[in-house]
Amino acid sequence: LYALSSGNFFWSVMNAIIGMMDSGVGGLTILREVRKMLPVHPVVYLADQAHVPYGERSLEEVRGFAREITRYLIAQGARLIVVACNTASVAALRMLRNEFPDTPFVGMEPAVKPAAEQTRSGVVGVLATHATFQGEVYSSVVERFAAGVTLLQDHCPGLVARIENGDLQGPETEAILRKALIPMLEKGADTIVLGCTHYPFVIPLIRRITGPAVRVIDPAPAIARQTRRLLEESGLMAGKGESAALRMLTTGSAENLASVIPILLAETHAVESVTWQENRLV
Ligand code: DGL
């Protein structure tokens, strides 16, 4: 009996670890909402900066990265995984759920549904990566939810790289966004969907370009709610407690990431490095 209760004790002090992945810093827009809502759950965040941007790669290649990152996060103790990247979700979510049936996954899809419900002009702009627009998930979302709505798409070439460098306000970042948004505004768009997790970092700039009347849909709070729901359903939800540890890992330069995090999150973090060897993370 003693052994049993001490075993339970250990389980109760170690709250379920949430694993999160993105090609780079984009998933940090999801991470900050998840931390706000679920501070007692430890998080292991992996930025695959050796391969960023995912959006210019084939879905098959991204699928391979996502599979190995998932294996690695589970090996680090993750009990639930948030694929905090639209591109990786479009490419790999279905496969991940099949191949790792014991792990609950939270994935992303461009928020076309709420946009279609909320638009008054019937014109919606969608900003996402090239790969996301190619995937079946996108065409299915459009088919199911956007009947009668005009969708204007732009993949904002170069924007992910600007954000990876912490350039959220500079002239090059602004030029990329103007080029995408002005034609959308001219065609009457009143709602803009951020279909790439990097883009919420440039919401202030987007608002400066669109003005206050245009609605900008950031999916991050909904993803945090979905994470909470799935923790509850899986019996992994922790009670109240102290705020838990956050581990940040990158397959790129740990030093670079550590220097950009304060710009993005207004706090500092140590960053560990992980290396791709052949197709394995070590
Ligand atoms: N943040 C990612 C997304 O949500 C990918 C950006 C990229 O690496 O191209 O799509």
CSV table of C-alpha atoms and ligand atoms in Angstrom, one decimal:
chain,number,residue,atom,x,y,z
A,1,LEU,CA,0.0,0.0,0.0
A,2,TYR,CA,2.8,2.4,0.9
A,3,ALA,CA,4.6,1.6,-2.4
A,4,LEU,CA,1.3,2.3,-4.3
A,5,SER,CA,0.6,5.6,-2.6
A,6,SER,CA,4.2,6.8,-3.0
A,7,GLY,CA,3.9,5.9,-6.7
A,8,ASN,CA,0.8,8.0,-7.0
A,9,PHE,CA,2.6,10.8,-5.2
A,10,PHE,CA,5.3,10.9,-7.9
A,11,TRP,CA,2.7,10.9,-10.6
A,12,SER,CA,0.9,13.8,-9.0
A,13,VAL,CA,4.0,16.0,-8.6
A,14,MET,CA,4.9,15.5,-12.2
A,15,ASN,CA,2.2,17.2,-14.2
A,16,ALA,CA,1.8,16.0,-17.8
A,17,ILE,CA,4.4,17.6,-20.1
A,18,ILE,CA,3.1,19.3,-23.2
A,19,GLY,CA,5.3,18.9,-26.3
A,20,MET,CA,5.1,21.7,-28.9
A,21,MET,CA,6.7,22.0,-32.3
A,22,ASP,CA,7.1,24.5,-35.1
A,23,SER,CA,9.7,25.2,-37.9
A,24,GLY,CA,10.9,28.1,-35.7
A,25,VAL,CA,9.5,30.8,-33.5
A,26,GLY,CA,6.0,30.8,-34.9
A,27,GLY,CA,4.7,28.3,-32.4
A,28,LEU,CA,5.7,30.7,-29.6
A,29,THR,CA,2.5,32.6,-30.4
A,30,ILE,CA,0.7,29.5,-29.4
A,31,LEU,CA,3.1,28.8,-26.5
A,32,ARG,CA,2.3,32.1,-24.8
A,33,GLU,CA,-1.4,31.4,-24.8
A,34,VAL,CA,-0.9,27.8,-23.6
A,35,ARG,CA,1.3,29.0,-20.8
A,36,LYS,CA,-1.3,31.6,-19.8
A,37,MET,CA,-4.0,29.1,-19.6
A,38,LEU,CA,-2.1,26.0,-18.4
A,39,PRO,CA,0.9,27.4,-16.4
A,40,VAL,CA,1.3,24.3,-14.2
A,41,HIS,CA,2.0,22.0,-17.2
A,42,PRO,CA,5.7,21.8,-18.1
A,43,VAL,CA,6.3,22.5,-21.8
A,44,VAL,CA,9.1,21.2,-24.2
A,45,TYR,CA,9.1,23.4,-27.3
A,46,LEU,CA,11.1,22.3,-30.3
A,47,ALA,CA,11.9,24.8,-33.1
A,48,ASP,CA,13.2,23.1,-36.2
A,49,GLN,CA,15.2,26.0,-37.3
A,50,ALA,CA,17.6,23.8,-39.3
A,51,HIS,CA,14.7,23.5,-41.7
A,52,VAL,CA,12.8,26.8,-41.5
A,53,PRO,CA,10.8,27.8,-43.6
A,54,TYR,CA,8.7,24.7,-43.9
A,55,GLY,CA,6.3,26.6,-46.1
A,56,GLU,CA,8.6,26.4,-49.2
A,57,ARG,CA,9.2,22.6,-48.8
A,58,SER,CA,7.1,19.7,-50.0
A,59,LEU,CA,4.4,18.3,-47.7
A,60,GLU,CA,6.2,15.0,-47.8
A,61,GLU,CA,9.4,16.4,-46.5
A,62,VAL,CA,7.6,18.3,-43.7
A,63,ARG,CA,5.8,15.0,-42.8
A,64,GLY,CA,9.2,13.3,-42.3
A,65,PHE,CA,10.4,16.1,-40.0
A,66,ALA,CA,7.2,16.1,-38.0
A,67,ARG,CA,7.3,12.3,-37.5
A,68,GLU,CA,10.8,12.4,-36.0
A,69,ILE,CA,10.2,15.5,-33.9
A,70,THR,CA,7.1,13.8,-32.4
A,71,ARG,CA,9.2,10.7,-31.6
A,72,TYR,CA,11.8,12.9,-30.0
A,73,LEU,CA,9.3,15.0,-27.9
A,74,ILE,CA,7.7,11.8,-26.6
A,75,ALA,CA,11.1,10.5,-25.6
A,76,GLN,CA,11.5,13.8,-23.7
A,77,GLY,CA,8.4,12.9,-21.7
A,78,ALA,CA,5.7,14.7,-23.7
A,79,ARG,CA,2.2,13.3,-23.1
A,80,LEU,CA,0.3,15.5,-25.4
A,81,ILE,CA,1.6,17.3,-28.5
A,82,VAL,CA,0.6,20.6,-30.0
A,83,VAL,CA,1.6,20.9,-33.6
A,84,ALA,CA,1.9,24.7,-33.4
A,85,CYS,CA,2.5,25.1,-37.1
A,86,ASN,CA,-0.2,25.2,-39.8
A,87,THR,CA,2.2,23.8,-42.4
A,88,ALA,CA,3.2,20.7,-40.3
A,89,SER,CA,-0.5,20.2,-39.4
A,90,VAL,CA,-1.6,20.2,-43.0
A,91,ALA,CA,1.2,17.9,-44.0
A,92,ALA,CA,1.4,15.5,-41.1
A,93,LEU,CA,-1.4,15.6,-38.5
A,94,ARG,CA,-3.4,12.7,-39.8
A,95,MET,CA,-0.3,10.5,-40.1
A,96,LEU,CA,0.9,11.5,-36.6
A,97,ARG,CA,-2.5,10.5,-35.1
A,98,ASN,CA,-2.2,7.1,-36.9
A,99,GLU,CA,1.4,6.4,-36.0
A,100,PHE,CA,1.3,7.6,-32.4
A,101,PRO,CA,-2.2,6.4,-31.3
A,102,ASP,CA,-1.4,6.8,-27.6
A,103,THR,CA,-0.6,10.5,-27.8
A,104,PRO,CA,-3.3,13.2,-28.1
A,105,PHE,CA,-2.5,15.8,-30.7
A,106,VAL,CA,-3.7,19.4,-31.1
A,107,GLY,CA,-3.3,20.6,-34.7
A,108,MET,CA,-4.0,23.8,-36.6
A,109,GLU,CA,-6.0,24.7,-39.7
A,110,PRO,CA,-6.5,28.1,-41.1
A,111,ALA,CA,-9.4,29.8,-39.3
A,112,VAL,CA,-11.6,30.1,-42.4
A,113,LYS,CA,-14.7,28.9,-40.6
A,114,PRO,CA,-14.9,31.8,-38.0
A,115,ALA,CA,-13.9,34.2,-40.7
A,116,ALA,CA,-16.7,33.1,-43.0
A,117,GLU,CA,-19.1,33.5,-40.2
A,118,GLN,CA,-18.0,36.9,-39.2
A,119,THR,CA,-17.4,38.7,-42.5
A,120,ARG,CA,-19.9,41.3,-43.5
A,121,SER,CA,-18.5,42.2,-46.9
A,122,GLY,CA,-18.2,38.5,-47.9
A,123,VAL,CA,-14.5,39.0,-48.7
A,124,VAL,CA,-11.8,37.4,-46.5
A,125,GLY,CA,-8.1,37.5,-46.9
A,126,VAL,CA,-6.0,34.5,-45.9
A,127,LEU,CA,-2.3,34.7,-45.1
A,128,ALA,CA,-0.6,31.3,-44.9
A,129,THR,CA,2.4,29.5,-46.3
A,130,HIS,CA,2.6,28.2,-49.9
A,131,ALA,CA,2.6,24.6,-48.5
A,132,THR,CA,-0.5,25.2,-46.4
A,133,PHE,CA,-2.4,26.4,-49.5
A,134,GLN,CA,-1.3,23.3,-51.4
A,135,GLY,CA,-2.7,20.8,-48.8
A,136,GLU,CA,-6.0,19.0,-48.8
A,137,VAL,CA,-6.8,20.4,-45.4
A,138,TYR,CA,-7.1,23.9,-46.8
A,139,SER,CA,-9.3,22.9,-49.8
A,140,SER,CA,-11.5,20.9,-47.5
A,141,VAL,CA,-11.9,23.8,-45.0
A,142,VAL,CA,-12.7,26.1,-47.9
A,143,GLU,CA,-15.2,23.7,-49.4
A,144,ARG,CA,-16.9,23.0,-46.0
A,145,PHE,CA,-17.1,26.5,-44.6
A,146,ALA,CA,-16.6,29.2,-47.2
A,147,ALA,CA,-19.5,28.8,-49.6
A,148,GLY,CA,-20.5,32.2,-50.9
A,149,VAL,CA,-17.4,33.9,-49.5
A,150,THR,CA,-14.6,35.2,-51.7
A,151,LEU,CA,-11.3,34.1,-50.3
A,152,LEU,CA,-8.2,36.0,-51.3
A,153,GLN,CA,-4.9,34.2,-50.6
A,154,ASP,CA,-1.3,35.4,-50.2
A,155,HIS,CA,1.7,33.4,-49.0
A,156,CYS,CA,3.7,36.5,-48.0
A,157,PRO,CA,7.1,35.4,-49.4
A,158,GLY,CA,10.0,36.2,-47.0
A,159,LEU,CA,7.8,37.1,-44.0
A,160,VAL,CA,8.6,34.0,-41.9
A,161,ALA,CA,12.3,34.8,-42.3
A,162,ARG,CA,11.8,38.4,-41.2
A,163,ILE,CA,10.0,37.2,-38.1
A,164,GLU,CA,12.6,34.5,-37.4
A,165,ASN,CA,15.1,37.4,-37.2
A,166,GLY,CA,12.9,39.3,-34.8
A,167,ASP,CA,12.1,42.0,-37.4
A,168,LEU,CA,8.5,42.8,-36.5
A,169,GLN,CA,8.3,46.4,-37.6
A,170,GLY,CA,11.1,47.1,-40.1
A,171,PRO,CA,10.6,48.4,-43.6
A,172,GLU,CA,11.1,45.0,-45.3
A,173,THR,CA,8.5,43.4,-43.1
A,174,GLU,CA,6.1,46.2,-43.8
A,175,ALA,CA,6.7,46.0,-47.5
A,176,ILE,CA,5.8,42.3,-47.6
A,177,LEU,CA,2.6,42.9,-45.6
A,178,ARG,CA,1.6,45.9,-47.7
A,179,LYS,CA,2.0,43.9,-50.9
A,180,ALA,CA,-0.3,41.1,-49.5
A,181,LEU,CA,-2.9,43.3,-47.7
A,182,ILE,CA,-3.4,46.3,-49.9
A,183,PRO,CA,-4.9,44.3,-52.8
A,184,MET,CA,-7.1,42.4,-50.3
A,185,LEU,CA,-8.4,45.7,-48.8
A,186,GLU,CA,-9.0,47.1,-52.3
A,187,LYS,CA,-11.2,44.1,-53.1
A,188,GLY,CA,-13.3,44.7,-50.0
A,189,ALA,CA,-11.8,42.3,-47.4
A,190,ASP,CA,-13.0,43.1,-43.9
A,191,THR,CA,-11.5,40.0,-42.2
A,192,ILE,CA,-8.0,38.6,-42.3
A,193,VAL,CA,-7.1,35.1,-41.3
A,194,LEU,CA,-3.6,34.4,-39.9
A,195,GLY,CA,-3.0,30.9,-41.2
A,196,CYS,CA,0.6,30.7,-40.2
A,197,THR,CA,1.7,30.7,-36.5
A,198,HIS,CA,4.5,33.2,-37.1
A,199,TYR,CA,2.1,35.9,-38.2
A,200,PRO,CA,0.5,36.9,-34.9
A,201,PHE,CA,3.8,38.5,-34.0
A,202,VAL,CA,3.1,41.2,-36.7
A,203,ILE,CA,-0.5,41.9,-35.7
A,204,PRO,CA,0.4,45.5,-34.6
A,205,LEU,CA,1.9,46.2,-38.1
A,206,ILE,CA,-1.0,44.5,-39.8
A,207,ARG,CA,-3.4,46.7,-37.9
A,208,ARG,CA,-1.5,49.7,-38.9
A,209,ILE,CA,-1.9,48.8,-42.5
A,210,THR,CA,-5.6,47.7,-42.4
A,211,GLY,CA,-6.9,50.2,-39.9
A,212,PRO,CA,-9.2,49.3,-37.0
A,213,ALA,CA,-12.3,48.3,-39.0
A,214,VAL,CA,-10.7,45.1,-40.4
A,215,ARG,CA,-10.9,42.0,-38.2
A,216,VAL,CA,-7.7,40.0,-37.7
A,217,ILE,CA,-8.2,36.4,-36.7
A,218,ASP,CA,-5.5,35.0,-34.5
A,219,PRO,CA,-6.2,31.3,-33.7
A,220,ALA,CA,-3.8,31.1,-30.7
A,221,PRO,CA,-6.4,31.5,-27.9
A,222,ALA,CA,-8.7,28.8,-29.5
A,223,ILE,CA,-5.7,26.4,-29.8
A,224,ALA,CA,-4.9,26.9,-26.1
A,225,ARG,CA,-8.6,26.1,-25.2
A,226,GLN,CA,-8.5,23.0,-27.4
A,227,THR,CA,-5.3,22.0,-25.6
A,228,ARG,CA,-7.0,22.3,-22.2
A,229,ARG,CA,-10.0,20.4,-23.5
A,230,LEU,CA,-7.9,17.5,-24.8
A,231,LEU,CA,-5.9,17.4,-21.5
A,232,GLU,CA,-9.1,17.0,-19.7
A,233,GLU,CA,-10.5,14.4,-22.0
A,234,SER,CA,-7.3,12.4,-21.8
A,235,GLY,CA,-7.2,12.5,-18.0
A,236,LEU,CA,-4.0,14.5,-18.1
A,237,MET,CA,-5.2,17.8,-16.7
A,238,ALA,CA,-3.2,18.9,-13.6
A,239,GLY,CA,-4.8,20.7,-10.6
A,240,LYS,CA,-3.6,24.0,-9.3
A,241,GLY,CA,0.1,24.5,-8.5
A,242,GLU,CA,3.2,26.4,-9.2
A,243,SER,CA,4.1,27.5,-12.6
A,244,ALA,CA,6.1,24.7,-14.3
A,245,ALA,CA,9.3,24.6,-16.3
A,246,LEU,CA,9.7,25.5,-20.0
A,247,ARG,CA,12.4,23.8,-22.1
A,248,MET,CA,13.3,25.5,-25.4
A,249,LEU,CA,15.1,23.4,-28.0
A,250,THR,CA,16.3,24.3,-31.4
A,251,THR,CA,17.8,22.3,-34.3
A,252,GLY,CA,19.4,25.6,-35.4
A,253,SER,CA,21.6,28.1,-33.4
A,254,ALA,CA,20.7,28.1,-29.7
A,255,GLU,CA,22.5,31.5,-29.4
A,256,ASN,CA,20.4,33.1,-32.1
A,257,LEU,CA,17.1,31.8,-30.7
A,258,ALA,CA,18.0,32.9,-27.2
A,259,SER,CA,18.7,36.4,-28.6
A,260,VAL,CA,15.4,36.7,-30.5
A,261,ILE,CA,13.1,35.3,-27.7
A,262,PRO,CA,13.2,38.6,-25.6
A,263,ILE,CA,12.0,40.5,-28.7
A,264,LEU,CA,9.1,38.1,-29.2
A,265,LEU,CA,8.1,37.2,-25.7
A,266,ALA,CA,9.5,40.0,-23.6
A,267,GLU,CA,11.3,37.5,-21.4
A,268,THR,CA,14.5,35.5,-21.6
A,269,HIS,CA,15.0,31.8,-21.9
A,270,ALA,CA,17.9,29.4,-22.0
A,271,VAL,CA,17.9,27.4,-25.2
A,272,GLU,CA,19.2,23.9,-25.7
A,273,SER,CA,20.4,22.5,-29.0
A,274,VAL,CA,19.3,19.3,-30.7
A,275,THR,CA,21.0,18.0,-33.9
A,276,TRP,CA,19.7,16.3,-37.0
A,277,GLN,CA,21.9,13.3,-37.8
A,278,GLU,CA,20.8,11.7,-41.0
A,279,ASN,CA,17.0,11.7,-40.3
A,280,ARG,CA,17.3,11.4,-36.5
A,281,LEU,CA,17.3,14.0,-33.8
A,282,VAL,CA,20.0,13.5,-31.2
B,1,DGL,N1,4.8,28.7,-38.5
B,1,DGL,C1,4.5,27.8,-39.6
B,1,DGL,C2,3.1,27.7,-40.0
B,1,DGL,O1,2.2,27.9,-39.2
B,1,DGL,C3,5.5,27.5,-40.7
B,1,DGL,C4,6.2,28.7,-41.3
B,1,DGL,C5,7.3,28.2,-42.2
B,1,DGL,O2,8.2,27.6,-41.7
B,1,DGL,O3,7.2,28.4,-43.4
B,1,DGL,O4,2.7,27.4,-41.1
